[in-house]
Amino acid sequence: MRTGAKEFVVVRPLYSEEAFAQDHEKVYRHGKTMLDHVKDYFTCDAKRAKNAALSLLPVIGWMKIYRIKDWLLSDIVSGVSTGLVAVLQGLAYCLLASLPPWYGLFSAFFPVVIYFFLGTSRHISVGPFPVLCLMIGSVVTRIVPDEGPALNITGLEGLTRDEQRVLVASSLTFLTGIMQLAMGILQVGFVVMYLSDTLVSGFTTAAAVHILVSQLKFVLGLTVPGISGPLSLIYTLEIIFNKITSTNVCDVVISLVIMVVVFIVKELNDRFKSKLPVPIPIEVIMTVIACGVSYAFDFKTRYGIDVVGHIPKGYESPIAPNLHILQETAVEAFPMAIVGFAVAFSVAKVYSVKHDYTIDGNQELIAFGVSNIFGASFKSFAASTALSRSAVQESTGGKTQIAGLLSAIIVMIVTLAIGFLLEPLPKSVLGAVVIVNLKGMLMQFRDIPYLWRRDKPDCVVWLGTCTAAILLGLDLGLAAGLGVELISVVLRAQFPRCSVLANIKGTDIYKDRKDYIDIYEPEGVKIFRIPSPIFFANIEFFRSKLVEAVGFNPLRVLRKRNKALRMIRKLLKKGDLQWTSFPSKCSANFTQTSRKSLPANIIVPRVDLHSLVLDFAAVSFLDISALKGLKTALKELIRVEVEVYIVACDPYILKKLHDCCFFDDEVQSSMFFLTLHDAMLHILKKHPEIMIHNNYSS
């Protein structure tokens, strides 16, 4: 016995699948039919109605456990801090959507109120998200360009350019909300699983590049028309470089000062966050200073700086979406619905794990869907969650969505009472704030070397998504990224790393023979493992790897043996060859005993393999194409007298094989064994000539 180790001896019979089924009675389970599932889905009782109400209004659940003394003060501090940031980001991100800045205040209010009642996350800050704003902006500028007339759409006649753009943005947001609500009702929240972390990282990095370029016109004080579609980023940069000599120096100086100060203070916030009770709201402070300086020195008149301008007090009357715009923007609305939900759900999942509570993906879809539908009616644009704003809400002590509701109240106060104080704010300040907040997304470029070292297919997905989104635009880029991701998954499943296993001496453990030295391989036995499902796309790969592993092509061997038999029959008929006895079929014994006495022109291929074990432990399913291909491969091996055994097969796959009439006189169910070691012991028992004592654990 090795020092510090424990050894176990297990005594049991050698089990094939059939032997195990005989010794151990299986419980019969009645599987539900599709009709049963439908009945269960539509069955309702008091308990289910109560659970449905609680799931539809999660606010009831966490309000019942709300600790006023412990949580209320933290929520108030967090709500005020988040509200100040939400006001600034609402104005800033609205520029990305190519809308008048004050509409960003609407988007920081209406969706938050609805999410308070319907959302399951207690910590995310709902409102404008830069990537979504940019996607909205590309649609808005496509339908209502900066130069030239808008598209010929009924309902846009007689409206100013800003009113047309607001109608487009609100209609697009309404359609996005409808799609999210429909997905939530249909319980398809799992769709976000198809957006891997790598894909989202590449996509948001590309979005950050788009946002950076879109804000250059404000930072440089240039007039650049909004461009959408493939290569729009390249065309925008070309226009900026052509107009670079017209840069407003005052805008550049203001922007640089804002960016440097905000960047430094944010770094200090991160470094000393454990010592600071509340992060320094530097964006808000610098905005207030910039407003005061701009007002005092009349930047708009003296230096020609573009400012926020008039901000109307109060809220505007609700509007209905334009059906013609809905038809025109349906293609762009779907990726927006997916991206908005995916980003919000990802952030919510992080905080739910950190604070130990659960979130419901389908309910989140419903919450964002209703929030966007309601908000669109009051001229706000699509909402998700901004990472920086959510970080403020959580880091300042926010415990529940009461903090979010208080942040919405702060936004409401600005909208109703003190919005006029922001009128002299230079747009270059908003552009600078947006650019500084891109740091986190732009720093994701550092993931590339890590991904390349750890997982090259994931790195290809990241680079493909990022490149496509930069060049083709965010909507087409997301579709291209999904395509690259699905291709990588298919290729991994289509070309798995098959291996030949060997026994680790003295154990019942089997590992890749290339990885270990002290191994035992019985003569004439091969163990082949495929670590993936077998389906129509990889069945030929499986067969080719199997041929490579056994060292011969059974079909070719069979053909050559049959050819040799035909030639031998001709020689026997002519009397040129004499046999004391003639075998009924081409056997291994025939090959070994008669090879020396055959004429030189007759070649009988030699097969040194007598047993092949297929390890199906990692095979999760087989489709019909795979069943046919597998059966053909097994028959070819059996006909050259190789005994085939399949081990560790999933019970549902075994049941499917029986249901599909997989077995016949050649391919029999007796070839299935419970474990790999059972099959190997059976082979050694059947072929005692290969048993080497003290070299194999039995």
XYZ file of C-alpha atoms in Angstrom, residues 99-690:
592
model
C -31.857 62.785 -30.956
C -32.222 66.064 -29.000
C -30.437 65.535 -25.640
C -33.426 65.976 -23.314
C -35.113 62.828 -24.671
C -32.385 60.926 -22.840
C -33.994 62.098 -19.589
C -37.230 60.381 -20.635
C -35.317 57.144 -21.196
C -33.771 57.423 -17.730
C -37.208 57.718 -16.115
C -40.057 55.713 -17.674
C -38.314 52.313 -18.109
C -36.931 52.513 -14.560
C -40.396 52.905 -13.048
C -41.770 49.866 -14.905
C -38.691 47.746 -14.142
C -39.140 48.517 -10.434
C -42.336 46.417 -10.463
C -41.471 43.725 -13.030
C -37.687 43.217 -12.858
C -35.992 40.437 -10.887
C -32.577 42.087 -10.453
C -32.205 44.324 -7.416
C -29.014 46.065 -8.478
C -28.918 46.968 -12.187
C -29.623 50.541 -13.215
C -32.086 50.540 -16.112
C -31.890 53.246 -18.750
C -29.891 54.284 -21.822
C -27.117 51.903 -22.918
C -24.544 53.303 -25.383
C -24.534 50.299 -27.727
C -28.328 50.339 -28.062
C -28.290 54.119 -28.521
C -25.804 53.758 -31.346
C -27.941 51.061 -33.007
C -30.962 53.358 -32.722
C -28.913 56.218 -34.159
C -27.950 54.182 -37.221
C -31.638 53.465 -37.950
C -32.672 57.058 -37.265
C -30.044 58.504 -39.627
C -30.952 55.933 -42.289
C -34.613 56.942 -42.287
C -34.126 60.638 -41.459
C -30.623 61.602 -42.694
C -28.825 64.787 -41.656
C -28.804 66.014 -45.228
C -31.622 65.508 -47.683
C -35.245 64.424 -47.227
C -36.421 61.548 -45.056
C -37.586 58.257 -46.528
C -41.024 58.367 -48.064
C -42.929 56.984 -45.056
C -46.521 57.864 -44.278
C -46.770 59.808 -41.033
C -43.536 61.804 -41.320
C -45.086 64.582 -43.390
C -45.350 67.980 -41.746
C -42.989 67.142 -38.894
C -39.681 68.828 -38.150
C -36.491 66.783 -38.499
C -36.243 66.291 -34.716
C -39.894 65.247 -34.484
C -39.396 62.764 -37.318
C -36.384 61.278 -35.571
C -38.191 61.019 -32.258
C -41.083 59.230 -33.961
C -38.668 56.792 -35.634
C -36.805 56.106 -32.358
C -39.979 55.615 -30.311
C -41.555 53.331 -32.942
C -38.359 51.279 -33.124
C -38.286 51.064 -29.333
C -41.945 49.983 -29.267
C -41.205 47.150 -31.716
C -38.138 46.123 -29.709
C -40.314 45.949 -26.592
C -42.952 43.874 -28.388
C -40.285 41.369 -29.440
C -38.848 41.138 -25.928
C -42.295 40.725 -24.400
C -43.204 38.017 -26.919
C -39.985 36.105 -26.171
C -40.672 36.385 -22.451
C -44.244 35.109 -22.769
C -43.076 32.235 -24.981
C -40.429 31.361 -22.361
C -37.459 31.666 -24.718
C -35.131 33.487 -22.368
C -32.625 30.714 -23.059
C -31.866 32.426 -26.391
C -29.273 34.531 -24.576
C -27.226 31.365 -24.063
C -26.334 31.472 -27.757
C -24.485 34.728 -27.121
C -21.268 33.538 -25.504
C -19.178 35.799 -23.299
C -16.572 35.873 -26.061
C -19.092 37.004 -28.668
C -20.546 39.683 -26.362
C -17.039 40.912 -25.535
C -16.083 41.216 -29.209
C -19.399 42.860 -30.071
C -19.268 45.441 -27.271
C -15.638 46.245 -28.129
C -16.643 46.947 -31.721
C -19.554 49.025 -30.438
C -17.098 51.023 -28.314
C -15.063 51.780 -31.443
C -18.226 52.962 -33.223
C -19.182 55.108 -30.222
C -15.691 56.611 -30.054
C -15.795 57.611 -33.720
C -19.349 58.956 -33.415
C -18.293 61.274 -30.558
C -15.278 62.723 -32.380
C -17.498 65.258 -34.140
C -18.596 66.681 -30.772
C -15.097 66.623 -29.287
C -13.629 68.345 -32.357
C -16.590 70.675 -32.887
C -17.219 69.474 -36.450
C -20.424 69.052 -38.420
C -20.451 65.456 -39.663
C -23.571 63.881 -41.198
C -24.771 60.626 -39.666
C -23.940 57.616 -41.844
C -25.323 54.106 -41.416
C -24.772 50.777 -43.106
C -21.654 48.739 -43.956
C -18.334 50.641 -43.815
C -20.106 53.630 -42.230
C -17.267 53.945 -39.723
C -14.691 54.222 -42.529
C -16.730 56.865 -44.356
C -17.251 58.838 -41.124
C -13.507 58.852 -40.414
C -12.845 59.985 -43.969
C -15.189 62.974 -43.544
C -13.630 63.848 -40.169
C -10.107 63.801 -41.599
C -11.190 65.933 -44.543
C -12.672 68.516 -42.146
C -9.959 68.322 -39.503
C -8.716 71.834 -40.340
C -12.097 73.230 -39.250
C -11.713 71.893 -35.705
C -12.983 74.155 -32.920
C -9.948 74.488 -30.638
C -12.064 75.517 -27.659
C -14.108 72.297 -27.959
C -10.911 70.242 -28.114
C -9.448 71.951 -25.024
C -12.661 71.507 -23.012
C -12.909 67.855 -24.019
C -9.285 67.089 -23.163
C -9.563 68.743 -19.752
C -12.790 66.846 -18.984
C -11.355 63.505 -20.141
C -8.088 63.865 -18.220
C -9.737 64.957 -14.956
C -12.527 62.368 -15.135
C -10.075 59.586 -16.034
C -7.726 60.417 -13.142
C -10.512 60.668 -10.566
C -12.116 57.422 -11.796
C -8.773 55.658 -11.370
C -8.530 57.059 -7.844
C -12.089 55.866 -7.156
C -11.109 52.354 -8.218
C -7.866 52.369 -6.253
C -9.345 53.698 -3.013
C -12.882 52.306 -3.271
C -12.443 50.451 0.024
C -11.683 53.729 1.829
C -14.207 55.981 0.094
C -17.763 55.775 1.508
C -19.149 56.895 -1.866
C -17.293 57.163 -5.206
C -16.581 60.749 -6.193
C -19.256 61.685 -8.820
C -16.640 63.400 -10.964
C -18.736 63.437 -14.164
C -21.474 65.342 -12.365
C -18.983 67.740 -10.765
C -17.233 68.489 -14.049
C -20.580 68.923 -15.809
C -21.699 71.497 -13.239
C -18.379 73.344 -13.566
C -18.534 73.240 -17.370
C -22.113 74.568 -17.303
C -21.109 77.451 -15.037
C -18.033 78.383 -17.058
C -19.930 78.120 -20.355
C -22.701 80.359 -19.018
C -20.285 82.895 -17.507
C -18.129 83.264 -20.617
C -20.918 82.718 -23.162
C -19.089 79.936 -25.006
C -21.866 79.561 -27.590
C -21.633 83.157 -28.844
C -17.940 83.928 -28.312
C -16.379 80.635 -29.450
C -19.117 79.049 -31.594
C -19.423 76.030 -29.319
C -22.432 73.768 -29.838
C -24.385 73.544 -26.563
C -27.321 71.451 -25.354
C -29.687 74.379 -25.834
C -33.283 74.702 -24.784
C -34.594 71.895 -22.581
C -38.403 71.924 -22.352
C -39.906 71.512 -18.907
C -42.144 68.559 -18.183
C -43.113 65.520 -20.194
C -44.656 65.385 -23.630
C -47.986 63.804 -24.450
C -47.856 60.109 -25.382
C -47.809 59.032 -29.021
C -48.721 55.875 -30.898
C -46.072 54.021 -32.925
C -46.041 54.463 -36.695
C -46.974 51.171 -38.388
C -45.022 52.014 -41.534
C -41.889 52.650 -39.481
C -42.447 49.344 -37.684
C -42.422 47.559 -41.039
C -39.321 49.458 -42.157
C -37.318 48.739 -38.975
C -38.327 45.142 -38.170
C -34.935 43.749 -39.215
C -33.003 46.169 -36.973
C -35.365 45.757 -33.998
C -34.635 42.068 -33.442
C -30.856 42.374 -32.815
C -31.606 45.366 -30.586
C -34.026 43.260 -28.525
C -31.424 40.496 -28.180
C -28.483 42.805 -27.382
C -30.426 44.902 -24.881
C -31.596 41.826 -22.992
C -28.269 39.960 -23.230
C -26.237 42.811 -21.766
C -28.736 43.525 -18.972
C -29.070 39.832 -18.105
C -25.282 39.372 -18.027
C -24.823 42.282 -15.616
C -27.801 41.177 -13.507
C -26.391 37.651 -13.289
C -23.080 38.976 -11.928
C -24.796 40.919 -9.132
C -27.252 38.119 -8.333
C -24.354 35.715 -7.750
C -22.503 38.305 -5.684
C -25.508 39.036 -3.450
C -26.984 35.515 -3.408
C -30.407 35.756 -5.025
C -31.900 34.394 -8.231
C -32.998 36.121 -11.402
C -35.407 34.828 -14.026
C -34.415 35.269 -17.661
C -37.960 35.037 -18.993
C -39.251 37.534 -16.446
C -36.393 39.885 -17.340
C -37.521 39.732 -20.974
C -41.059 40.598 -19.899
C -39.792 43.439 -17.690
C -37.681 45.025 -20.422
C -40.372 44.419 -23.022
C -43.045 46.229 -21.004
C -40.541 48.954 -20.015
C -39.705 49.664 -23.640
C -43.336 49.556 -24.780
C -44.393 51.952 -22.015
C -41.365 54.193 -22.479
C -41.827 54.356 -26.261
C -45.315 55.707 -25.735
C -43.737 58.672 -23.921
C -40.984 59.233 -26.522
C -38.135 57.491 -24.756
C -35.814 55.146 -26.620
C -34.778 51.542 -25.970
C -33.435 50.853 -22.478
C -31.038 48.290 -21.115
C -28.429 48.888 -18.446
C -25.178 50.823 -18.568
C -22.339 48.973 -16.855
C -20.864 52.086 -15.247
C -24.237 53.295 -13.937
C -25.069 49.864 -12.485
C -21.654 49.806 -10.827
C -22.452 53.151 -9.180
C -25.818 51.876 -7.933
C -24.296 48.730 -6.450
C -21.056 50.223 -5.100
C -22.828 53.078 -3.303
C -24.758 50.581 -1.222
C -27.914 49.966 -3.240
C -29.790 46.963 -1.877
C -32.978 46.908 -3.975
C -34.697 48.626 -6.886
C -35.863 51.320 -4.469
C -32.495 52.873 -5.304
C -33.468 52.710 -8.976
C -36.830 54.306 -8.255
C -35.139 57.153 -6.330
C -32.726 57.683 -9.252
C -35.775 58.039 -11.515
C -37.187 60.656 -9.113
C -33.928 62.634 -9.377
C -34.249 62.505 -13.181
C -37.885 63.617 -12.884
C -36.886 66.623 -10.736
C -34.365 67.694 -13.383
C -36.941 67.238 -16.139
C -39.700 69.159 -14.365
C -37.801 71.883 -12.542
C -34.081 72.447 -13.068
C -33.400 71.228 -16.593
C -32.840 74.812 -17.772
C -29.582 74.888 -15.772
C -28.084 72.400 -18.258
C -28.862 74.505 -21.353
C -25.373 76.128 -21.601
C -23.642 72.716 -21.307
C -21.277 72.190 -24.310
C -21.976 68.987 -26.260
C -18.233 68.404 -26.303
C -18.465 67.806 -22.522
C -21.079 65.083 -23.117
C -18.906 63.587 -25.853
C -15.894 63.573 -23.514
C -17.923 61.874 -20.766
C -19.085 59.189 -23.215
C -15.518 58.537 -24.423
C -14.116 58.249 -20.885
C -16.820 55.720 -19.990
C -15.713 53.574 -22.938
C -12.521 52.614 -21.141
C -13.895 49.323 -19.814
C -15.188 48.198 -23.210
C -12.080 49.301 -25.126
C -9.784 47.547 -22.645
C -11.350 44.269 -23.785
C -8.791 44.322 -26.609
C -6.441 42.923 -23.988
C -8.466 39.681 -24.076
C -7.051 38.773 -27.489
C -3.609 37.422 -26.377
C -5.233 35.557 -23.475
C -7.834 33.942 -25.734
C -5.219 33.040 -28.349
C -3.133 31.228 -25.739
C -6.061 29.505 -24.028
C -8.642 28.812 -26.743
C -7.949 29.683 -30.373
C -11.514 28.994 -31.655
C -12.872 31.420 -29.034
C -10.281 33.963 -30.140
C -11.443 33.562 -33.744
C -15.037 34.176 -32.607
C -13.947 37.349 -30.768
C -11.938 38.677 -33.716
C -14.598 37.704 -36.269
C -17.405 39.365 -34.306
C -15.398 42.505 -33.564
C -14.131 42.914 -37.131
C -17.546 42.247 -38.684
C -19.305 44.653 -36.305
C -16.735 47.383 -36.999
C -16.887 47.041 -40.783
C -20.478 45.937 -41.432
C -22.289 47.765 -38.634
C -23.598 46.460 -35.329
C -26.697 44.635 -36.603
C -24.958 42.759 -39.433
C -21.879 42.343 -37.228
C -23.913 40.577 -34.558
C -25.386 38.231 -37.173
C -21.905 37.545 -38.579
C -20.571 36.918 -35.062
C -23.354 34.420 -34.390
C -22.482 32.704 -37.663
C -18.801 32.452 -36.715
C -19.724 31.151 -33.264
C -22.048 28.467 -34.639
C -19.426 27.426 -37.191
C -16.839 27.066 -34.413
C -19.255 24.898 -32.392
C -20.059 22.734 -35.421
C -16.377 22.322 -36.293
C -15.532 21.309 -32.741
C -18.277 18.689 -32.809
C -17.495 17.645 -36.379
C -13.785 17.136 -35.783
C -13.427 15.917 -32.166
C -10.119 14.742 -30.755
C -10.499 10.966 -30.984
C -8.012 8.808 -29.107
C -6.822 5.249 -28.565
C -6.924 4.258 -24.900
C -4.721 1.924 -22.887
C -4.951 0.455 -19.400
C -2.983 2.084 -16.582
C -1.219 -0.925 -15.053
C -2.661 -2.208 -11.815
C -5.909 -0.245 -12.157
C -9.247 -0.300 -13.962
C -8.453 3.145 -15.403
C -7.995 3.775 -19.126
C -6.264 6.832 -20.566
C -4.935 8.071 -23.900
C -1.944 5.878 -24.615
C 0.056 8.862 -25.884
C -0.062 10.542 -22.476
C 1.315 7.796 -20.201
C 4.322 5.485 -20.022
C 3.319 2.728 -17.592
C 0.451 1.298 -19.649
C -0.776 -2.106 -20.748
C -2.224 -2.879 -24.191
C -3.304 -6.498 -24.738
C -2.144 -7.821 -28.083
C -4.862 -7.753 -30.740
C -7.087 -5.339 -28.790
C -7.810 -1.675 -29.548
C -9.852 0.757 -27.450
C -11.198 3.709 -29.449
C -12.848 6.750 -27.867
C -14.828 9.525 -29.558
C -15.569 12.469 -27.214
C -18.581 13.979 -28.966
C -22.055 13.212 -30.263
C -22.109 11.225 -33.503
C -24.333 12.797 -36.134
C -24.640 13.338 -39.869
C -21.808 15.890 -40.011
C -19.112 13.823 -38.285
C -20.009 10.188 -39.015
C -17.536 10.006 -41.920
C -14.855 11.622 -39.753
C -15.603 9.026 -37.073
C -15.222 6.192 -39.570
C -11.968 7.577 -40.984
C -10.501 7.995 -37.483
C -11.628 4.476 -36.609
C -9.835 3.087 -39.685
C -6.749 5.072 -38.715
C -6.881 3.698 -35.168
C -7.231 0.010 -36.120
C -4.579 0.326 -38.823
C -6.547 -1.118 -41.741
C -9.633 -0.487 -43.837
C -12.012 -3.407 -43.169
C -13.890 -2.912 -46.441
C -10.660 -3.072 -48.435
C -9.526 -6.153 -46.486
C -12.850 -7.837 -47.151
C -12.640 -7.104 -50.876
C -9.098 -8.471 -51.129
C -10.035 -11.592 -49.202
C -13.036 -12.203 -51.432
C -10.843 -11.709 -54.484
C -8.324 -14.219 -53.087
C -11.120 -16.717 -52.453
C -12.363 -16.401 -56.027
C -8.853 -17.026 -57.376
C -8.365 -20.007 -55.048
C -11.669 -21.508 -56.203
C -10.516 -21.222 -59.838
C -7.187 -22.916 -59.031
C -8.971 -25.672 -57.142
C -11.339 -26.191 -60.053
C -8.416 -26.527 -62.453
C -6.576 -28.848 -60.077
C -3.602 -26.498 -59.740
C -4.088 -26.258 -55.956
C -4.891 -28.976 -53.451
C -6.518 -28.565 -50.037
C -7.120 -31.176 -47.410
C -10.101 -29.061 -46.270
C -11.578 -25.826 -47.561
C -12.956 -23.261 -45.174
C -16.481 -22.053 -45.660
C -15.423 -18.456 -45.316
C -12.297 -16.416 -45.179
C -11.217 -16.829 -41.573
C -8.226 -15.685 -39.593
C -7.133 -19.325 -39.335
C -7.320 -19.590 -43.128
C -5.183 -16.494 -43.476
C -2.502 -17.632 -41.042
C -2.133 -21.317 -42.049
C -2.403 -21.062 -45.793
C -0.468 -17.870 -46.534
C 2.860 -19.689 -47.083
C 1.432 -22.311 -49.437
C -0.499 -19.895 -51.702
C 0.828 -18.830 -55.115
C 2.646 -15.490 -55.209
C -0.116 -13.743 -57.161
C -2.699 -14.415 -54.444
C -2.576 -11.904 -51.561
C -4.606 -12.477 -48.421
C -4.467 -9.361 -46.153
C -3.476 -10.037 -42.578
C -5.574 -8.662 -39.694
C -3.806 -8.714 -36.361
C -6.773 -7.217 -34.505
C -9.286 -9.602 -32.986
C -11.169 -7.241 -30.602
C -12.198 -3.595 -30.856
C -13.763 -1.665 -27.975
C -15.662 1.561 -28.711
C -15.907 3.852 -25.697
C -19.240 5.716 -25.967
C -19.053 7.393 -22.540
C -18.906 10.870 -24.124
C -21.436 10.199 -26.909
C -24.582 12.099 -25.931
C -26.726 11.340 -28.988
C -26.827 9.695 -32.408
C -29.053 10.704 -35.271
C -30.445 8.465 -38.023
C -27.521 9.145 -40.374
C -25.090 8.215 -37.614
C -27.010 5.008 -36.854
C -26.745 3.896 -40.476
C -23.059 4.819 -40.718
C -22.240 3.144 -37.395
C -24.048 -0.056 -38.361
C -22.203 -0.196 -41.683
C -18.849 0.285 -39.937
C -19.632 -2.421 -37.376
C -20.693 -4.897 -40.071
C -17.496 -4.290 -42.039
C -15.421 -5.064 -38.934
C -17.488 -8.103 -37.977
C -17.157 -9.554 -41.504
C -13.369 -9.537 -41.193
C -13.826 -11.343 -37.865
C -13.085 -8.476 -35.516
C -15.160 -8.710 -32.340
C -16.661 -5.295 -31.592
C -17.752 -4.146 -28.138
C -19.466 -0.883 -27.230
C -19.128 0.311 -23.647
C -20.627 2.980 -21.356
C -23.456 3.690 -23.792
C -26.138 6.073 -22.552
C -29.398 4.177 -21.751
C -31.415 6.533 -23.958
C -29.088 5.868 -26.901
C -29.396 2.128 -26.273
C -33.178 2.453 -26.224
C -33.056 4.396 -29.472
C -30.972 1.642 -31.064
C -33.625 -0.913 -30.122
C -36.440 1.358 -31.337
C -34.700 1.898 -34.693
C -34.168 -1.844 -35.308
C -30.401 -1.410 -35.135
C -29.705 -5.040 -34.199
C -29.752 -8.073 -36.519
C -27.929 -11.388 -36.925
C -24.529 -9.681 -37.229
C -24.864 -6.599 -35.011
C -26.183 -7.958 -31.726
C -27.085 -6.353 -28.421
C -24.660 -8.676 -26.613
C -21.786 -6.453 -27.780
C -22.810 -3.735 -25.284
C -21.038 -3.720 -21.915
C -21.655 -1.692 -18.802
C -18.100 -0.376 -18.397
C -14.872 -0.404 -20.316
C -13.215 -2.641 -17.718
C -16.050 -5.184 -17.974
C -15.506 -5.427 -21.722
C -11.720 -5.801 -21.339
C -12.064 -8.556 -18.742
C -14.521 -10.334 -21.050
C -12.024 -10.127 -23.930
C -9.150 -11.447 -21.796
C -11.355 -14.284 -20.581
C -12.357 -15.135 -24.150
C -8.759 -14.936 -25.377
C -6.646 -16.422 -22.567
C -3.623 -16.572 -24.861
C -3.139 -12.791 -24.510
